[in-house]
Amino acid sequence: MHIEIRHEGFSAWEILAHYEAQRAEEMHGNFGATAVFVGTMRDFNEGDDVSVMTLEHYPGMTEGYLARICEEAELRWQIQDSLIIHRVGDVRPADAIVLVAAWSAHRADAFDASRYLMEELKSRAPFWKKEQLNHGDERWVEKNTPDPGAERLGKEMKNKKKGM
Amino acid sequence: MHIEIRHEGFSAWEILAHYEAQRAEEMHGNFGATAVFVGTMRDFNEGDDVSVMTLEHYPGMTEGYLARICEEAELRWQIQDSLIIHRVGDVRPADAIVLVAAWSAHRADAFDASRYLMEELKSRAPFWKKEQLNHGDERWVEKNTPDPGAERLGKEMKNKKKGM
Amino acid sequence: MTIRVKFFASLREQVGISEQDLENDGVGTVDDVWLAVTDNQVMPANVLIAINMEYVEAGTTVTDGDEVAFFPPVTGG
Amino acid sequence: MTIRVKFFASLREQVGISEQDLENDGVGTVDDVWLAVTDNQVMPANVLIAINMEYVEAGTTVTDGDEVAFFPPVTGG
């Protein structure tokens, strides 16, 4: 498991190449399926052009919840490893915001786990986005839209959770 | 859309970095979600150690079906681009066999489309695997196991398909 | 008792406080902490609350030394 | 008429033919092509068939110049 809050820009593909190279000996030949999701900044939202986005987080709590979400995924699916990298600070269009990955022997587990990681991150990890629009205004993004296809993944685990 | 049959080894992450760099101007800021799947060779299958696997394909038909599968995904979900790279020839444990990717403005579409690409590729694209076991025997892999989580993705499209 | 109170994102801007130590023996629940720190403002319905970095409900009891955080719906990813 | 016949993977090894041009005016369907090329072997139940690189059923009619391929269940990915 690897969790990281990044204050500087990153390339998802470089991180994955580096991470897998580091773990090559341990992982060699024992996984067959890697599912990855990368969220990048778009230059529009709700009909407006966005030039810069500032990502805030709650240091300590954020890392705690990201680790917990990975642990839940590792309990729930047959995955050998999971990774979450999330950017904070000022990001610009096309910059990577989030990278999640799940490694498994089975493709169904890798797909389900990566989607679960994203959904739980978006609904529980304390991050907030403020957009700077091209015409100078600022606004906070009010909420994340849930992924209907991820609903079936969250249910069982949510019943076990206290509070949220 | 990009389809490729590779006769040599490849790094999924290098291909993605290169592909996105090539398309950077066109794609800049207009997608927010990238879902990727990489299938790699395991060093075991059905309880046996596997040292080498030979991948055969039907030149022409394979490329045709991969392109068709991408086209179906692009019709069905809101995705801006899709990619399939598949290895043929002799592969060894930890080598990449397949890379699929889908780029979208929405994470649900990216997740669904990438899973659909994998499922259709595994059920329709003419590739075959022969395993060389460590103790010297050879055997053909008899069939792929379907991904139960991908069932809901295939149905609608399958009804429209003639034959297979 | 001492409670460390934190606000994040739009709520930090609205309340005008990032972090504050509340010294007050009259607070029993998270609700009380909110009222004491915000000068009796009404708590918005969608506020999320954490005690010591764990999500809790507004009625949860606070203890000396707790860190209580208030923030709007999360929007990461 | 001329039909180009191809076999792939385990079926290629079993039948012992990779590619063969069948010159025969007595073939009407894919089934007939199979019987003519394999010397009347029984077609395994799980064989997949393509004419001109499109999946078809065993009863499909062949036309002069067609490429007919027989292969086992696919196992890519």
Coordinates of C-alpha atoms in Angstrom, one line a residue:
Chain A
M1 CA 0.0 0.0 0.0
H2 CA 1.2 3.5 -0.8
I3 CA -0.5 6.8 0.1
E4 CA 0.9 10.1 -0.8
I5 CA -0.1 13.8 -0.8
R6 CA 1.8 15.7 -3.4
H7 CA 2.4 19.5 -3.3
E8 CA 4.1 19.5 -6.7
G9 CA 2.9 18.3 -10.1
F10 CA 3.3 14.7 -11.1
S11 CA 3.1 12.3 -14.0
A12 CA 0.9 9.3 -13.2
W13 CA 2.8 7.1 -15.7
E14 CA 6.2 8.0 -14.3
I15 CA 5.0 7.3 -10.8
L16 CA 3.6 3.9 -11.8
A17 CA 6.8 3.0 -13.8
H18 CA 8.9 3.9 -10.8
Y19 CA 6.6 2.2 -8.2
E20 CA 6.5 -1.1 -10.1
A21 CA 10.3 -1.0 -10.7
Q22 CA 10.9 -0.6 -7.0
R23 CA 8.6 -3.5 -6.2
A24 CA 9.6 -5.6 -9.2
E25 CA 11.3 -8.4 -7.3
E26 CA 8.4 -8.8 -4.9
M27 CA 5.6 -8.6 -7.5
H28 CA 7.3 -10.4 -10.3
G29 CA 4.9 -12.7 -12.1
N30 CA 2.4 -12.9 -9.2
F31 CA -0.2 -10.4 -10.4
G32 CA -1.9 -10.4 -13.8
A33 CA -4.2 -7.4 -13.6
T34 CA -3.5 -3.7 -12.9
A35 CA -6.4 -1.2 -13.0
V36 CA -5.6 2.5 -12.8
F37 CA -7.5 5.7 -12.7
V38 CA -6.1 9.1 -13.2
G39 CA -8.2 12.3 -12.6
T40 CA -6.9 15.4 -14.4
M41 CA -8.0 19.0 -14.2
R42 CA -10.4 20.1 -17.0
D43 CA -10.4 23.6 -18.2
F44 CA -14.2 23.9 -17.8
N45 CA -16.8 23.2 -15.1
E46 CA -20.5 23.8 -15.0
G47 CA -20.3 25.9 -18.2
D48 CA -17.4 28.1 -17.1
D49 CA -13.8 28.3 -18.1
V50 CA -11.5 27.5 -15.2
S51 CA -7.9 28.7 -15.2
V52 CA -6.5 27.5 -11.8
M53 CA -7.9 25.3 -9.1
T54 CA -6.6 25.3 -5.5
L55 CA -6.8 22.0 -3.6
E56 CA -7.0 22.1 0.1
H57 CA -6.8 19.2 2.5
Y58 CA -6.9 18.3 6.2
P59 CA -3.3 17.2 7.0
G60 CA -3.4 14.0 9.0
M61 CA -7.0 13.2 8.6
T62 CA -6.7 13.0 4.8
E63 CA -3.8 10.5 4.9
G64 CA -5.6 8.5 7.6
Y65 CA -8.7 8.1 5.4
L66 CA -6.8 7.3 2.3
A67 CA -4.9 4.5 4.1
R68 CA -8.2 3.3 5.6
I69 CA -9.8 3.2 2.1
C70 CA -6.9 1.1 0.7
E71 CA -7.1 -1.2 3.7
E72 CA -10.8 -1.7 3.1
A73 CA -10.2 -2.5 -0.6
E74 CA -7.5 -5.0 0.4
L75 CA -9.8 -6.7 2.8
R76 CA -12.7 -6.8 0.4
W77 CA -11.1 -7.8 -2.9
Q78 CA -8.2 -10.1 -3.7
I79 CA -5.7 -7.4 -4.4
Q80 CA -1.9 -7.6 -3.9
D81 CA -1.3 -3.9 -3.6
S82 CA -3.0 -0.5 -3.9
L83 CA -1.8 3.0 -4.3
I84 CA -3.3 6.5 -4.0
I85 CA -1.5 9.7 -4.9
H86 CA -3.4 13.0 -4.5
R87 CA -2.3 16.5 -5.4
V88 CA -2.8 19.6 -3.2
G89 CA -2.1 23.3 -3.9
D90 CA -2.6 25.1 -7.2
V91 CA -3.3 23.0 -10.2
R92 CA -3.8 24.0 -13.9
P93 CA -5.8 22.4 -16.7
A94 CA -4.4 19.0 -17.8
D95 CA -2.5 18.6 -14.5
A96 CA -3.0 15.3 -12.7
I97 CA -5.1 15.6 -9.5
V98 CA -5.4 12.0 -8.4
L99 CA -3.9 8.6 -9.3
V100 CA -5.3 5.3 -7.9
A101 CA -4.1 1.8 -8.8
A102 CA -4.9 -1.7 -7.7
W103 CA -2.9 -4.8 -8.5
S104 CA -4.5 -8.3 -8.5
A105 CA -4.3 -11.8 -9.9
H106 CA -7.9 -11.3 -11.3
R107 CA -9.2 -8.5 -13.5
A108 CA -12.6 -8.2 -11.9
D109 CA -10.9 -7.5 -8.5
A110 CA -8.6 -5.0 -9.9
F111 CA -11.4 -3.1 -11.7
D112 CA -13.8 -3.2 -8.7
A113 CA -11.1 -2.2 -6.2
S114 CA -9.8 0.8 -8.3
R115 CA -13.4 2.1 -8.7
Y116 CA -14.0 1.6 -5.0
L117 CA -10.8 3.6 -4.1
M118 CA -11.9 6.5 -6.3
E119 CA -15.5 6.5 -5.0
E120 CA -14.6 6.4 -1.4
L121 CA -11.8 9.0 -1.8
K122 CA -14.3 11.3 -3.5
S123 CA -17.0 10.8 -0.8
R124 CA -14.9 10.6 2.4
A125 CA -11.3 11.9 2.1
P126 CA -11.1 15.6 3.3
F127 CA -10.1 17.5 0.2
W128 CA -11.7 20.6 -1.2
K129 CA -11.4 22.4 -4.5
K130 CA -11.7 26.1 -5.2
E131 CA -11.9 27.3 -8.8
Q132 CA -10.5 30.5 -10.3
L133 CA -12.6 31.3 -13.3
N134 CA -11.1 33.0 -16.3
H135 CA -13.1 36.2 -15.7
G136 CA -11.6 36.6 -12.2
D137 CA -14.2 35.1 -9.9
E138 CA -13.4 32.4 -7.4
R139 CA -15.8 29.7 -6.2
W140 CA -15.7 26.5 -4.1
V141 CA -16.8 23.3 -5.8
E142 CA -19.8 22.4 -3.7
K143 CA -19.9 18.7 -4.0
N144 CA -18.8 15.7 -5.9
T145 CA -21.2 13.8 -8.1
P146 CA -21.5 10.1 -7.1
D147 CA -20.6 7.4 -9.7
P148 CA -23.8 5.3 -10.1
G149 CA -21.7 2.4 -11.3
A150 CA -19.8 2.3 -8.1
E151 CA -22.9 2.0 -5.8
R152 CA -22.8 -1.7 -5.6
L153 CA -19.2 -1.6 -4.5
G154 CA -19.7 0.6 -1.5
K155 CA -22.8 -1.0 0.1
E156 CA -21.4 -3.9 2.1
M157 CA -18.5 -1.9 3.5
K158 CA -20.7 1.1 4.3
N159 CA -22.9 -1.0 6.6
K160 CA -19.8 -1.9 8.6
K161 CA -18.7 1.7 9.0
K162 CA -19.5 3.8 12.0
G163 CA -20.6 7.2 11.0
M164 CA -19.2 7.6 7.6
Chain B
M1 CA -8.6 5.6 -31.3
H2 CA -5.4 3.6 -31.4
I3 CA -5.0 -0.1 -32.0
E4 CA -1.8 -1.9 -32.1
I5 CA -0.4 -5.5 -32.2
R6 CA 3.1 -5.6 -30.7
H7 CA 5.6 -8.2 -31.6
E8 CA 8.1 -6.9 -29.0
G9 CA 7.8 -6.2 -25.3
F10 CA 6.4 -2.9 -24.1
S11 CA 6.0 -0.8 -21.0
A12 CA 2.3 0.3 -20.6
W13 CA 3.4 3.4 -18.7
E14 CA 5.8 4.5 -21.4
I15 CA 3.2 4.0 -24.1
L16 CA 0.7 6.0 -22.2
A17 CA 3.1 8.9 -21.5
H18 CA 4.1 8.9 -25.1
Y19 CA 0.6 8.7 -26.5
E20 CA -0.7 11.5 -24.2
A21 CA 2.3 13.7 -25.1
Q22 CA 1.5 13.2 -28.8
R23 CA -2.1 14.2 -28.3
A24 CA -1.5 16.8 -25.6
E25 CA -2.6 19.8 -27.7
E26 CA -5.8 18.2 -28.8
M27 CA -6.7 16.7 -25.4
H28 CA -5.5 19.6 -23.2
G29 CA -7.9 20.1 -20.4
N30 CA -10.9 18.5 -22.1
F31 CA -10.9 15.2 -20.3
G32 CA -10.9 14.6 -16.6
A33 CA -10.9 10.9 -16.3
T34 CA -8.5 8.2 -17.6
A35 CA -9.1 4.5 -16.8
V36 CA -6.5 2.0 -17.7
F37 CA -6.1 -1.7 -17.5
V38 CA -2.9 -3.7 -17.9
G39 CA -2.8 -7.4 -18.2
T40 CA 0.6 -9.0 -17.4
M41 CA 1.8 -12.6 -17.6
R42 CA 1.7 -14.5 -14.3
D43 CA 4.3 -17.2 -13.6
F44 CA 1.5 -19.7 -12.6
N45 CA -1.8 -20.9 -14.1
E46 CA -4.1 -23.6 -12.8
G47 CA -1.6 -24.7 -10.2
D48 CA 1.4 -25.0 -12.6
D49 CA 4.5 -22.9 -13.0
V50 CA 4.6 -21.3 -16.5
S51 CA 7.9 -20.2 -17.9
V52 CA 6.9 -18.9 -21.4
M53 CA 3.7 -18.2 -23.1
T54 CA 3.2 -17.9 -26.9
L55 CA 0.5 -15.6 -28.1
E56 CA -0.9 -16.3 -31.6
H57 CA -3.4 -14.1 -33.4
Y58 CA -5.3 -13.9 -36.7
P59 CA -3.7 -11.0 -38.6
G60 CA -6.3 -8.7 -40.0
M61 CA -9.3 -10.1 -38.2
T62 CA -7.7 -9.3 -34.8
E63 CA -7.1 -5.7 -35.7
G64 CA -10.6 -5.4 -37.2
Y65 CA -12.3 -6.6 -34.0
L66 CA -10.1 -4.5 -31.8
A67 CA -11.1 -1.4 -33.8
R68 CA -14.7 -2.4 -33.7
I69 CA -14.7 -2.9 -30.0
C70 CA -13.2 0.6 -29.5
E71 CA -15.9 2.0 -31.9
E72 CA -18.6 0.3 -29.9
A73 CA -17.2 1.8 -26.7
E74 CA -17.0 5.3 -28.2
L75 CA -20.7 5.0 -29.3
R76 CA -21.9 3.7 -26.1
W77 CA -20.1 5.9 -23.5
Q78 CA -19.0 9.5 -23.6
I79 CA -15.4 8.9 -24.2
Q80 CA -13.0 11.1 -26.0
D81 CA -10.4 8.4 -26.9
S82 CA -9.6 4.8 -26.5
L83 CA -6.6 2.6 -27.0
I84 CA -5.8 -1.1 -27.2
I85 CA -2.3 -2.5 -27.4
H86 CA -1.8 -6.3 -27.5
R87 CA 1.3 -8.3 -27.5
V88 CA 1.9 -11.4 -29.7
G89 CA 4.8 -13.8 -29.8
D90 CA 6.7 -15.2 -26.8
V91 CA 6.1 -13.5 -23.5
R92 CA 7.7 -14.2 -20.1
P93 CA 6.4 -13.7 -16.5
A94 CA 5.8 -10.1 -15.6
D95 CA 5.7 -9.0 -19.3
A96 CA 2.8 -6.9 -20.4
I97 CA 0.2 -8.7 -22.6
V98 CA -2.5 -6.1 -23.0
L99 CA -3.1 -2.4 -22.3
V100 CA -6.4 -0.7 -22.7
A101 CA -7.3 2.9 -21.9
A102 CA -10.3 5.1 -22.1
W103 CA -10.3 8.9 -21.7
S104 CA -13.5 10.7 -20.7
A105 CA -14.9 13.8 -19.0
H106 CA -16.6 11.5 -16.5
R107 CA -15.1 8.8 -14.3
A108 CA -18.1 6.4 -14.6
D109 CA -17.8 6.4 -18.4
A110 CA -14.0 5.9 -18.3
F111 CA -14.4 3.0 -15.8
D112 CA -17.2 1.3 -17.8
A113 CA -15.6 1.8 -21.2
S114 CA -12.2 0.3 -20.1
R115 CA -13.9 -2.7 -18.5
Y116 CA -16.0 -3.2 -21.6
L117 CA -12.9 -3.0 -23.9
M118 CA -11.2 -5.7 -21.8
E119 CA -14.2 -8.0 -21.7
E120 CA -15.0 -7.8 -25.4
L121 CA -11.3 -8.2 -26.3
K122 CA -11.2 -11.4 -24.2
S123 CA -14.4 -12.8 -25.6
R124 CA -14.2 -11.8 -29.3
A125 CA -10.7 -10.8 -30.4
P126 CA -8.9 -13.8 -32.1
F127 CA -5.9 -14.3 -29.9
W128 CA -4.7 -17.7 -28.4
K129 CA -2.3 -18.5 -25.7
K130 CA 0.0 -21.6 -25.4
E131 CA 1.8 -22.1 -22.2
Q132 CA 5.2 -23.8 -21.7
L133 CA 5.3 -25.3 -18.3
N134 CA 8.5 -25.4 -16.2
H135 CA 8.7 -29.2 -16.5
G136 CA 8.7 -29.0 -20.3
D137 CA 5.1 -29.7 -21.3
E138 CA 3.1 -27.3 -23.5
R139 CA -0.6 -26.7 -23.4
W140 CA -3.1 -24.4 -25.0
V141 CA -5.2 -22.2 -22.6
E142 CA -8.7 -23.5 -23.3
K143 CA -10.8 -20.5 -22.6
N144 CA -11.0 -17.1 -20.8
T145 CA -13.0 -16.8 -17.6
P146 CA -15.7 -14.1 -18.0
D147 CA -15.7 -11.1 -15.6
P148 CA -19.1 -11.2 -13.8
G149 CA -18.8 -7.5 -13.1
A150 CA -18.7 -6.7 -16.8
E151 CA -21.9 -8.5 -17.7
R152 CA -24.1 -5.5 -17.4
L153 CA -21.8 -3.6 -19.8
G154 CA -22.0 -6.1 -22.6
K155 CA -25.7 -6.8 -22.8
E156 CA -27.1 -3.9 -24.8
M157 CA -24.4 -4.0 -27.4
K158 CA -24.6 -7.8 -27.7
N159 CA -28.2 -7.6 -28.7
K160 CA -27.3 -5.4 -31.6
K161 CA -24.5 -7.6 -32.8
K162 CA -25.0 -10.1 -35.6
G163 CA -23.5 -13.5 -34.7
M164 CA -20.9 -12.6 -32.1
Chain C
M1 CA -11.1 22.1 29.3
T2 CA -9.3 22.9 26.0
I3 CA -10.7 22.0 22.6
R4 CA -8.8 22.7 19.4
V5 CA -11.2 23.8 16.8
K6 CA -10.5 23.8 13.0
F7 CA -12.4 25.0 10.0
F8 CA -11.7 24.2 6.4
A9 CA -12.4 25.4 2.9
S10 CA -15.5 27.6 2.3
L11 CA -16.5 27.2 6.0
R12 CA -13.1 28.6 7.1
E13 CA -13.8 31.6 4.9
Q14 CA -17.4 32.1 6.1
V15 CA -16.6 31.7 9.8
G16 CA -13.3 33.6 9.4
I17 CA -11.4 31.1 11.6
S18 CA -8.8 28.6 10.5
E19 CA -7.8 27.2 13.9
Q20 CA -8.7 28.3 17.5
D21 CA -8.3 26.8 21.0
L22 CA -11.5 26.9 22.9
E23 CA -11.1 27.1 26.7
N24 CA -14.5 26.5 28.1
D25 CA -16.0 24.1 30.6
G26 CA -19.5 24.7 29.4
V27 CA -19.3 22.7 26.2
G28 CA -20.6 19.1 26.1
T29 CA -21.1 18.2 22.5
V30 CA -19.9 19.2 19.1
D31 CA -22.9 21.4 18.7
D32 CA -21.9 23.4 21.8
V33 CA -18.4 23.8 20.4
W34 CA -19.8 25.2 17.1
L35 CA -22.0 27.7 18.9
A36 CA -19.3 28.8 21.3
V37 CA -16.7 29.4 18.5
T38 CA -19.1 31.0 15.9
D39 CA -20.9 33.3 18.3
N40 CA -24.2 31.3 18.1
Q41 CA -24.4 31.1 14.3
V42 CA -26.7 28.5 12.8
M43 CA -24.8 25.4 11.7
P44 CA -25.4 24.8 7.9
A45 CA -27.1 21.5 7.3
N46 CA -24.4 20.0 5.1
V47 CA -21.5 20.6 7.5
L48 CA -19.2 17.6 8.2
I49 CA -17.6 17.1 11.6
A50 CA -14.6 15.2 12.7
I51 CA -13.2 14.6 16.2
N52 CA -9.6 13.7 16.3
M53 CA -9.8 13.1 12.5
E54 CA -12.7 10.7 12.7
Y55 CA -16.1 11.6 11.3
V56 CA -18.8 12.1 14.0
E57 CA -22.3 13.5 14.3
A58 CA -23.2 16.9 15.8
G59 CA -24.5 15.4 19.0
T60 CA -21.2 13.6 19.9
T61 CA -19.7 14.5 23.3
V62 CA -16.3 16.2 23.3
T63 CA -13.5 15.5 25.7
D64 CA -10.6 17.7 27.0
G65 CA -7.8 17.8 24.5
D66 CA -10.0 16.9 21.5
E67 CA -9.5 18.4 18.0
V68 CA -12.8 19.2 16.5
A69 CA -13.0 20.1 12.8
F70 CA -15.9 21.5 10.8
F71 CA -15.9 21.5 7.0
P72 CA -18.2 21.5 3.9
P73 CA -18.8 18.4 1.7
V74 CA -15.5 17.0 0.4
T75 CA -14.6 17.5 -3.2
G76 CA -11.4 15.7 -3.8
G77 CA -10.4 13.4 -6.7
Chain D
M1 CA -14.7 -22.2 -56.9
T2 CA -11.8 -21.5 -54.6
I3 CA -12.0 -21.1 -50.9
R4 CA -9.0 -20.2 -48.7
V5 CA -9.2 -22.2 -45.5
K6 CA -7.3 -21.3 -42.3
F7 CA -6.8 -23.0 -39.0
F8 CA -5.5 -21.4 -35.8
A9 CA -4.0 -22.4 -32.5
S10 CA -4.8 -25.9 -31.1
L11 CA -7.1 -26.6 -34.1
R12 CA -4.2 -25.9 -36.5
E13 CA -2.1 -28.4 -34.6
Q14 CA -4.9 -31.0 -34.5
V15 CA -5.9 -30.8 -38.1
G16 CA -2.3 -30.3 -39.2
I17 CA -3.2 -27.5 -41.6
S18 CA -2.4 -23.8 -41.3
E19 CA -3.7 -22.6 -44.6
Q20 CA -5.1 -24.4 -47.7
D21 CA -6.9 -23.4 -50.9
L22 CA -9.9 -25.6 -51.5
E23 CA -10.8 -26.0 -55.1
N24 CA -14.2 -27.6 -55.1
D25 CA -17.6 -26.9 -56.6
G26 CA -19.4 -29.2 -54.2
V27 CA -19.2 -27.1 -51.1
G28 CA -22.1 -24.9 -50.1
T29 CA -21.7 -24.1 -46.4
V30 CA -19.0 -23.7 -43.9
D31 CA -19.8 -27.3 -42.7
D32 CA -19.0 -28.6 -46.2
V33 CA -15.7 -26.7 -46.2
W34 CA -14.7 -28.3 -42.9
L35 CA -15.6 -31.8 -44.0
A36 CA -13.7 -31.4 -47.3
V37 CA -10.6 -30.1 -45.8
T38 CA -10.4 -32.4 -42.7
D39 CA -11.3 -35.6 -44.5
N40 CA -14.7 -35.8 -42.8
Q41 CA -13.6 -35.3 -39.2
V42 CA -16.3 -34.4 -36.8
M43 CA -16.2 -30.6 -36.0
P44 CA -15.6 -30.0 -32.3
A45 CA -18.6 -28.3 -30.6
N46 CA -16.6 -25.3 -29.5
V47 CA -15.1 -24.4 -32.8
L48 CA -15.4 -20.7 -33.9
I49 CA -15.8 -19.8 -37.5
A50 CA -15.1 -16.7 -39.5
I51 CA -15.8 -15.9 -43.1
N52 CA -13.7 -13.0 -44.4
M53 CA -12.8 -12.2 -40.8
E54 CA -16.4 -11.9 -39.5
Y55 CA -17.8 -14.5 -37.1
V56 CA -20.4 -16.8 -38.7
E57 CA -22.3 -20.0 -37.9
A58 CA -21.5 -23.4 -39.3
G59 CA -24.5 -23.3 -41.6
T60 CA -23.5 -20.1 -43.4
T61 CA -23.1 -20.4 -47.2
V62 CA -19.6 -19.8 -48.7
T63 CA -18.9 -17.9 -51.9
D64 CA -16.1 -18.2 -54.4
G65 CA -13.1 -16.3 -53.1
D66 CA -14.1 -16.5 -49.4
E67 CA -11.5 -16.9 -46.7
V68 CA -12.9 -19.4 -44.1
A69 CA -11.2 -19.7 -40.7
F70 CA -11.7 -22.3 -38.0
F71 CA -10.3 -21.8 -34.5
P72 CA -10.8 -22.7 -30.8
P73 CA -12.3 -20.3 -28.2
V74 CA -10.2 -17.1 -28.0
T75 CA -7.9 -16.6 -25.0
G76 CA -6.4 -13.1 -25.5
G77 CA -6.0 -10.4 -22.9

